[in-house]
PDB file of C-alpha atoms in Angstrom:
ATOM      1  CA  MET A 314      14.607 -16.327  15.481  1.00 84.00           C
ATOM      2  CA  ALA A 315      12.754 -13.633  13.569  1.00 94.00           C
ATOM      3  CA  ASP A 316      14.145 -11.968  10.456  1.00 98.00           C
ATOM      4  CA  VAL A 317      13.415  -8.419   9.299  1.00 99.00           C
ATOM      5  CA  ILE A 318      13.222  -7.126   5.728  1.00 99.00           C
ATOM      6  CA  THR A 319      12.310  -3.718   4.312  1.00 99.00           C
ATOM      7  CA  LEU A 320      10.591  -3.583   0.920  1.00 99.00           C
ATOM      8  CA  GLY A 321      10.130  -0.732  -1.506  1.00 99.00           C
ATOM      9  CA  ALA A 322       6.772  -0.359  -3.243  1.00 99.00           C
ATOM     10  CA  ARG A 323       6.136  -2.530  -6.297  1.00 99.00           C
ATOM     11  CA  GLN A 324       3.623  -0.044  -7.690  1.00 99.00           C
ATOM     12  CA  ASP A 325       1.573   2.941  -6.545  1.00 99.00           C
ATOM     13  CA  ALA A 326      -0.967   5.325  -8.058  1.00 98.00           C
ATOM     14  CA  THR A 327      -3.664   7.910  -7.304  1.00 98.00           C
ATOM     15  CA  LEU A 328      -7.395   7.535  -7.874  1.00 99.00           C
ATOM     16  CA  TYR A 329      -8.686  11.002  -8.831  1.00 98.00           C
ATOM     17  CA  GLU A 330     -12.450  11.398  -8.392  1.00 98.00           C
ATOM     18  CA  ASN A 331     -13.692  11.812 -11.967  1.00 97.00           C
ATOM     19  CA  VAL A 332     -16.977  10.364 -13.200  1.00 96.00           C
ATOM     20  CA  ALA A 333     -15.478   9.520 -16.581  1.00 97.00           C
ATOM     21  CA  GLY A 334     -12.259   8.096 -15.158  1.00 98.00           C
ATOM     22  CA  MET A 335     -10.204  10.552 -17.197  1.00 98.00           C
ATOM     23  CA  ALA A 336      -7.526  11.495 -14.650  1.00 98.00           C
ATOM     24  CA  ALA A 337      -4.478   9.507 -13.532  1.00 98.00           C
ATOM     25  CA  SER A 338      -0.803   9.691 -12.556  1.00 97.00           C
ATOM     26  CA  GLY A 339       0.626   6.190 -12.486  1.00 97.00           C
ATOM     27  CA  ALA A 340       4.234   7.284 -12.972  1.00 98.00           C
ATOM     28  CA  GLY A 341       4.117  10.490 -10.921  1.00 97.00           C
ATOM     29  CA  THR A 342       6.434  11.193  -8.005  1.00 97.00           C
ATOM     30  CA  GLY A 343       3.480  11.937  -5.721  1.00 97.00           C
ATOM     31  CA  MET A 344       0.189  10.259  -4.822  1.00 98.00           C
ATOM     32  CA  PHE A 345      -2.717  11.989  -3.095  1.00 98.00           C
ATOM     33  CA  VAL A 346      -5.139  11.250  -0.259  1.00 98.00           C
ATOM     34  CA  GLY A 347      -7.990  13.411   1.069  1.00 97.00           C
ATOM     35  CA  LYS A 348     -10.214  16.066  -0.535  1.00 96.00           C
ATOM     36  CA  ILE A 349      -8.865  18.983  -2.517  1.00 94.00           C
ATOM     37  CA  ALA A 350     -10.198  22.520  -1.981  1.00 92.00           C
ATOM     38  CA  ARG A 351     -11.403  23.016  -5.549  1.00 88.00           C
ATOM     39  CA  GLY A 352     -14.752  21.262  -5.835  1.00 91.00           C
ATOM     40  CA  GLY A 353     -14.079  19.025  -2.837  1.00 94.00           C
ATOM     41  CA  LEU A 354     -12.991  16.196  -5.111  1.00 97.00           C
ATOM     42  CA  ILE A 355     -11.747  13.014  -3.461  1.00 98.00           C
ATOM     43  CA  ARG A 356      -8.247  11.590  -3.786  1.00 98.00           C
ATOM     44  CA  ARG A 357      -7.328   8.015  -2.839  1.00 99.00           C
ATOM     45  CA  SER A 358      -4.031   6.196  -3.298  1.00 99.00           C
ATOM     46  CA  LEU A 359      -3.079   2.627  -4.153  1.00 99.00           C
ATOM     47  CA  ILE A 360       0.125   0.853  -3.142  1.00 99.00           C
ATOM     48  CA  SER A 361       1.438  -2.717  -3.239  1.00 99.00           C
ATOM     49  CA  PHE A 362       4.596  -4.617  -2.277  1.00 99.00           C
ATOM     50  CA  ASP A 363       6.060  -7.881  -3.570  1.00 99.00           C
ATOM     51  CA  VAL A 364       5.799  -9.897  -0.358  1.00 99.00           C
ATOM     52  CA  ALA A 365       6.013 -13.449  -1.739  1.00 99.00           C
ATOM     53  CA  GLY A 366       8.997 -12.561  -3.908  1.00 98.00           C
ATOM     54  CA  SER A 367      10.980 -11.462  -0.860  1.00 97.00           C
ATOM     55  CA  ILE A 368       9.970 -13.723   2.061  1.00 98.00           C
ATOM     56  CA  PRO A 369      10.228 -17.546   2.178  1.00 98.00           C
ATOM     57  CA  ALA A 370       6.935 -19.379   1.701  1.00 98.00           C
ATOM     58  CA  GLY A 371       5.491 -20.748   4.922  1.00 98.00           C
ATOM     59  CA  SER A 372       6.952 -17.984   7.088  1.00 99.00           C
ATOM     60  CA  THR A 373       4.913 -16.434   9.891  1.00 99.00           C
ATOM     61  CA  ILE A 374       4.518 -12.655   9.774  1.00 99.00           C
ATOM     62  CA  THR A 375       4.891 -11.074  13.221  1.00 99.00           C
ATOM     63  CA  ARG A 376       5.238  -7.321  12.615  1.00 99.00           C
ATOM     64  CA  VAL A 377       4.418  -4.893   9.790  1.00 99.00           C
ATOM     65  CA  GLU A 378       5.268  -1.169   9.658  1.00 99.00           C
ATOM     66  CA  LEU A 379       4.491   1.029   6.640  1.00 99.00           C
ATOM     67  CA  THR A 380       6.415   4.301   6.348  1.00 99.00           C
ATOM     68  CA  LEU A 381       5.229   7.128   4.080  1.00 99.00           C
ATOM     69  CA  SER A 382       6.534  10.653   3.496  1.00 99.00           C
ATOM     70  CA  VAL A 383       4.254  13.673   3.072  1.00 98.00           C
ATOM     71  CA  THR A 384       5.801  16.187   0.665  1.00 97.00           C
ATOM     72  CA  ARG A 385       2.882  18.655   0.530  1.00 96.00           C
ATOM     73  CA  SER A 386       0.103  19.234   3.050  1.00 96.00           C
ATOM     74  CA  ALA A 387      -3.099  21.239   3.343  1.00 91.00           C
ATOM     75  CA  GLY A 388      -5.602  21.707   6.131  1.00 85.00           C
ATOM     76  CA  SER A 389      -5.751  20.058   9.527  1.00 86.00           C
ATOM     77  CA  SER A 390      -4.434  16.656  10.565  1.00 93.00           C
ATOM     78  CA  LEU A 391      -5.775  13.807   8.455  1.00 97.00           C
ATOM     79  CA  ASN A 392      -6.322  10.208   9.533  1.00 98.00           C
ATOM     80  CA  ILE A 393      -5.492   7.868   6.661  1.00 99.00           C
ATOM     81  CA  GLY A 394      -6.619   4.251   6.749  1.00 99.00           C
ATOM     82  CA  LEU A 395      -5.072   1.270   4.977  1.00 99.00           C
ATOM     83  CA  HIS A 396      -7.824  -0.743   3.295  1.00 99.00           C
ATOM     84  CA  ARG A 397      -7.022  -4.114   1.736  1.00 99.00           C
ATOM     85  CA  LEU A 398      -7.774  -4.058  -1.980  1.00 99.00           C
ATOM     86  CA  LEU A 399      -9.952  -6.762  -3.508  1.00 99.00           C
ATOM     87  CA  ALA A 400      -8.910  -6.519  -7.166  1.00 99.00           C
ATOM     88  CA  GLY A 401      -5.797  -5.967  -9.242  1.00 99.00           C
ATOM     89  CA  TRP A 402      -4.945  -2.591 -10.771  1.00 99.00           C
ATOM     90  CA  GLY A 403      -2.371  -1.002 -13.024  1.00 99.00           C
ATOM     91  CA  GLU A 404       0.395   1.568 -12.817  1.00 98.00           C
ATOM     92  CA  GLY A 405       0.542   3.191 -16.236  1.00 97.00           C
ATOM     93  CA  ALA A 406       2.934   5.762 -17.697  1.00 98.00           C
ATOM     94  CA  SER A 407       0.846   8.891 -17.004  1.00 98.00           C
ATOM     95  CA  ASP A 408       2.637  11.563 -14.961  1.00 96.00           C
ATOM     96  CA  ALA A 409       0.804  14.551 -13.487  1.00 95.00           C
ATOM     97  CA  GLY A 410       4.129  16.234 -12.738  1.00 88.00           C
ATOM     98  CA  ALA A 411       5.819  17.670  -9.662  1.00 76.00           C
ATOM     99  CA  PRO A 412       5.648  19.335  -7.241  1.00 71.00           C
ATOM    100  CA  ALA A 413       1.865  19.506  -7.686  1.00 69.00           C
ATOM    101  CA  GLY A 414      -0.034  16.866  -9.672  1.00 79.00           C
ATOM    102  CA  GLY A 415      -3.204  16.994  -7.603  1.00 87.00           C
ATOM    103  CA  GLY A 416      -5.413  17.267 -10.674  1.00 92.00           C
ATOM    104  CA  GLY A 417      -4.039  14.322 -12.610  1.00 96.00           C
ATOM    105  CA  VAL A 418      -3.576  14.054 -16.378  1.00 96.00           C
ATOM    106  CA  THR A 419      -5.180  12.055 -19.173  1.00 97.00           C
ATOM    107  CA  PRO A 420      -4.763   8.326 -18.409  1.00 98.00           C
ATOM    108  CA  GLU A 421      -2.531   6.092 -20.468  1.00 98.00           C
ATOM    109  CA  SER A 422      -3.020   2.409 -21.231  1.00 98.00           C
ATOM    110  CA  GLY A 423      -3.141   0.301 -18.078  1.00 98.00           C
ATOM    111  CA  ASP A 424      -3.508   3.209 -15.646  1.00 99.00           C
ATOM    112  CA  ALA A 425      -5.714   2.862 -12.580  1.00 99.00           C
ATOM    113  CA  THR A 426      -8.405   5.577 -12.476  1.00 99.00           C
ATOM    114  CA  TRP A 427     -11.529   6.304 -10.431  1.00 99.00           C
ATOM    115  CA  ILE A 428     -13.471   4.075 -12.830  1.00 98.00           C
ATOM    116  CA  HIS A 429     -10.846   1.726 -14.249  1.00 99.00           C
ATOM    117  CA  ARG A 430      -8.623  -0.901 -12.702  1.00 99.00           C
ATOM    118  CA  PHE A 431      -6.734  -0.798 -15.998  1.00 99.00           C
ATOM    119  CA  PHE A 432      -7.522   2.112 -18.322  1.00 98.00           C
ATOM    120  CA  GLY A 433      -8.718   0.697 -21.629  1.00 97.00           C
ATOM    121  CA  GLY A 434      -9.660  -2.566 -19.936  1.00 97.00           C
ATOM    122  CA  ALA A 435     -11.210  -3.821 -16.694  1.00 98.00           C
ATOM    123  CA  ALA A 436     -13.279  -1.508 -14.493  1.00 99.00           C
ATOM    124  CA  TRP A 437     -13.723  -1.400 -10.732  1.00 99.00           C
ATOM    125  CA  SER A 438     -16.960  -2.954  -9.495  1.00 99.00           C
ATOM    126  CA  ASN A 439     -17.402   0.263  -7.505  1.00 98.00           C
ATOM    127  CA  PRO A 440     -16.103   3.672  -8.647  1.00 98.00           C
ATOM    128  CA  GLY A 441     -13.227   4.698  -6.404  1.00 99.00           C
ATOM    129  CA  GLY A 442     -11.867   1.169  -5.948  1.00 99.00           C
ATOM    130  CA  ASP A 443     -12.868  -2.228  -4.590  1.00 99.00           C
ATOM    131  CA  PHE A 444     -11.629  -2.579  -1.019  1.00 99.00           C
ATOM    132  CA  VAL A 445     -12.475  -3.853   2.451  1.00 99.00           C
ATOM    133  CA  GLY A 446     -14.531  -1.242   4.295  1.00 98.00           C
ATOM    134  CA  ALA A 447     -12.744  -1.616   7.632  1.00 99.00           C
ATOM    135  CA  ALA A 448      -9.220  -0.211   7.754  1.00 99.00           C
ATOM    136  CA  SER A 449      -6.424  -2.650   8.599  1.00 99.00           C
ATOM    137  CA  ALA A 450      -4.509   0.207  10.241  1.00 99.00           C
ATOM    138  CA  THR A 451      -4.964   3.967  10.664  1.00 99.00           C
ATOM    139  CA  ARG A 452      -2.439   6.764  11.176  1.00 98.00           C
ATOM    140  CA  GLY A 453      -2.723  10.494  11.688  1.00 98.00           C
ATOM    141  CA  PHE A 454      -0.846  12.669   9.174  1.00 98.00           C
ATOM    142  CA  GLY A 455       0.073  16.285   9.890  1.00 97.00           C
ATOM    143  CA  GLY A 456       2.368  18.523   7.855  1.00 97.00           C
ATOM    144  CA  VAL A 457       5.353  17.690   5.689  1.00 98.00           C
ATOM    145  CA  GLY A 458       7.340  14.828   7.201  1.00 98.00           C
ATOM    146  CA  THR A 459       7.682  11.065   7.516  1.00 99.00           C
ATOM    147  CA  TYR A 460       5.024   8.917   9.200  1.00 99.00           C
ATOM    148  CA  THR A 461       5.015   5.242  10.189  1.00 99.00           C
ATOM    149  CA  TYR A 462       1.975   3.055  10.773  1.00 99.00           C
ATOM    150  CA  ALA A 463       2.406   1.018  13.944  1.00 98.00           C
ATOM    151  CA  SER A 464       2.047  -2.712  13.437  1.00 99.00           C
ATOM    152  CA  SER A 465      -1.539  -3.896  13.876  1.00 99.00           C
ATOM    153  CA  ALA A 466      -3.380  -7.200  13.815  1.00 99.00           C
ATOM    154  CA  GLY A 467      -5.018  -6.122  10.558  1.00 99.00           C
ATOM    155  CA  SER A 468      -1.838  -5.177   8.708  1.00 99.00           C
ATOM    156  CA  VAL A 469      -0.079  -8.346   9.888  1.00 99.00           C
ATOM    157  CA  ALA A 470      -3.028 -10.441   8.680  1.00 99.00           C
ATOM    158  CA  ASP A 471      -2.978  -8.690   5.294  1.00 99.00           C
ATOM    159  CA  VAL A 472       0.720  -9.330   4.707  1.00 99.00           C
ATOM    160  CA  GLN A 473       0.391 -12.936   5.894  1.00 99.00           C
ATOM    161  CA  ALA A 474      -2.438 -13.462   3.401  1.00 99.00           C
ATOM    162  CA  TRP A 475      -0.347 -11.940   0.591  1.00 99.00           C
ATOM    163  CA  LEU A 476       2.500 -14.300   1.433  1.00 99.00           C
ATOM    164  CA  ASN A 477       0.203 -17.327   1.547  1.00 99.00           C
ATOM    165  CA  THR A 478      -1.722 -16.383  -1.615  1.00 99.00           C
ATOM    166  CA  PRO A 479       0.470 -14.192  -3.846  1.00 99.00           C
ATOM    167  CA  GLY A 480      -2.139 -14.069  -6.607  1.00 98.00           C
ATOM    168  CA  ALA A 481      -4.478 -12.138  -4.299  1.00 98.00           C
ATOM    169  CA  ASN A 482      -1.899  -9.527  -3.288  1.00 99.00           C
ATOM    170  CA  TYR A 483      -3.509  -6.353  -4.599  1.00 99.00           C
ATOM    171  CA  GLY A 484      -2.074  -4.113  -1.894  1.00 99.00           C
ATOM    172  CA  TRP A 485      -3.763  -1.360   0.087  1.00 99.00           C
ATOM    173  CA  LEU A 486      -5.978   1.601  -0.748  1.00 99.00           C
ATOM    174  CA  LEU A 487      -5.155   4.707   1.303  1.00 99.00           C
ATOM    175  CA  LYS A 488      -8.271   6.630   2.276  1.00 99.00           C
ATOM    176  CA  GLY A 489      -9.118   9.533   4.560  1.00 97.00           C
ATOM    177  CA  PRO A 490     -12.512  10.373   6.161  1.00 96.00           C
ATOM    178  CA  GLU A 491     -13.440  12.374   3.017  1.00 97.00           C
ATOM    179  CA  THR A 492     -15.625  14.800   4.971  1.00 94.00           C
ATOM    180  CA  GLN A 493     -13.595  18.032   4.807  1.00 93.00           C
ATOM    181  CA  ASN A 494     -12.479  19.934   1.718  1.00 95.00           C
ATOM    182  CA  GLY A 495      -8.913  21.168   1.388  1.00 95.00           C
ATOM    183  CA  ASN A 496      -7.151  18.597   3.580  1.00 95.00           C
ATOM    184  CA  ALA A 497      -5.328  16.523   0.955  1.00 96.00           C
ATOM    185  CA  ARG A 498      -1.830  15.144   1.418  1.00 97.00           C
ATOM    186  CA  ARG A 499       0.767  14.541  -1.289  1.00 97.00           C
ATOM    187  CA  ILE A 500       2.786  11.416  -0.472  1.00 98.00           C
ATOM    188  CA  ALA A 501       6.028  10.434  -2.191  1.00 98.00           C
ATOM    189  CA  THR A 502       5.809   7.408  -4.493  1.00 98.00           C
ATOM    190  CA  HIS A 503       8.431   4.860  -5.483  1.00 99.00           C
ATOM    191  CA  GLU A 504       9.308   7.159  -8.410  1.00 98.00           C
ATOM    192  CA  GLU A 505      10.403   9.917  -5.980  1.00 98.00           C
ATOM    193  CA  PRO A 506      14.041  10.905  -6.786  1.00 97.00           C
ATOM    194  CA  ILE A 507      15.004  11.137  -3.096  1.00 98.00           C
ATOM    195  CA  ALA A 508      15.232   7.512  -1.970  1.00 98.00           C
ATOM    196  CA  ALA A 509      14.700   8.309   1.723  1.00 98.00           C
ATOM    197  CA  LEU A 510      11.210   9.649   0.944  1.00 99.00           C
ATOM    198  CA  ARG A 511       9.946   6.607  -0.957  1.00 99.00           C
ATOM    199  CA  PRO A 512       7.379   4.261   0.655  1.00 99.00           C
ATOM    200  CA  ARG A 513       8.845   1.354   2.559  1.00 99.00           C
ATOM    201  CA  LEU A 514       7.338  -1.643   4.303  1.00 99.00           C
ATOM    202  CA  LEU A 515       9.181  -3.232   7.216  1.00 99.00           C
ATOM    203  CA  ILE A 516       8.213  -6.861   7.753  1.00 99.00           C
ATOM    204  CA  GLU A 517       9.326  -9.044  10.647  1.00 99.00           C
ATOM    205  CA  TYR A 518       8.819 -12.748  10.046  1.00 99.00           C
ATOM    206  CA  THR A 519       9.788 -16.158  11.378  1.00 98.00           C
ATOM    207  CA  PRO A 520      10.779 -18.604   8.629  1.00 97.00           C
ATOM    208  CA  ILE A 521      10.110 -22.323   8.763  1.00 91.00           C
ATOM    209  CA  PRO A 522      13.149 -23.950  10.419  1.00 85.00           C
ATOM    210  CA  ALA A 523      15.496 -25.705   8.021  1.00 73.00           C
ATOM    211  CA  PRO A 524      15.547 -29.536   8.300  1.00 69.00           C
ATOM    212  CA  ALA A 525      19.026 -29.475   9.837  1.00 57.00           C
ATOM    213  CA  ALA A 526      17.834 -27.130  12.571  1.00 51.00           C
ATOM    214  CA  CYS A 527      15.048 -29.564  13.477  1.00 47.00           C
ATOM    215  CA  ALA A 528      17.309 -32.623  13.662  1.00 47.00           C
ATOM    216  CA  PRO A 529      18.322 -32.286  17.369  1.00 53.00           C
ATOM    217  CA  LEU A 530      14.684 -31.905  18.405  1.00 47.00           C
ATOM    218  CA  LEU A 531      13.615 -34.953  16.380  1.00 45.00           C
ATOM    219  CA  TRP A 532      16.461 -36.967  17.902  1.00 47.00           C
ATOM    220  CA  LEU A 533      15.349 -35.988  21.419  1.00 45.00           C
ATOM    221  CA  VAL A 534      11.747 -36.981  20.686  1.00 44.00           C
ATOM    222  CA  ALA A 535      12.874 -40.348  19.319  1.00 44.00           C
ATOM    223  CA  LEU A 536      15.071 -40.957  22.372  1.00 43.00           C
ATOM    224  CA  ARG A 537      12.209 -40.277  24.779  1.00 51.00           C
ATOM    225  CA  ARG A 538       9.964 -42.670  22.880  1.00 51.00           C
ATOM    226  CA  ARG A 539      12.549 -45.465  23.239  1.00 51.00           C
ATOM    227  CA  ARG A 540      12.588 -44.968  26.985  1.00 50.00           C
TER     228      ARG A 540
END
């Protein structure tokens, strides 16, 4: 029988396009995706969940649904893809403020930025983040409201991999088409004061049966062999 668990985000942050990597908001209540109107600068978001700390090792993941809440919206509908990240990153103490925050503030130690995985330390191999090019799932986002990504083969495979290899669980990068200025979305982070707006990840999984649950089946197999 499958079990279901809902996880809150472990960490989240915004990557603000900035050639020097001097903008961040690791502790802000909002993260941004899309392109802002001023200068057409790109915004991407990072998010991760503690899968292995919440689901028994060896379980099989069968369904994954990510729910996000848009708290500010601009422009037409925006398709946002979930791209599996390939490197670790930090959530520092910088806070661009609310309700805006689309420009970021000066990074603090350990913040993820456009250039840095950890400000003051490791850099991305590619500015804007190191991630798989193909999206694991995609969802259209309109105005202010709550949106859920339907379970997909890609998102299920990602979460299964994070359960099997916790050390490679870097989460997802949220990315739009990045072709149109002025269509950015502000999405509530795990620091959002209203709990119902915070990111959440529903995971359905089938755990490995306990030894006691397998005993009747083993007994039946042994009996058939004797016959």
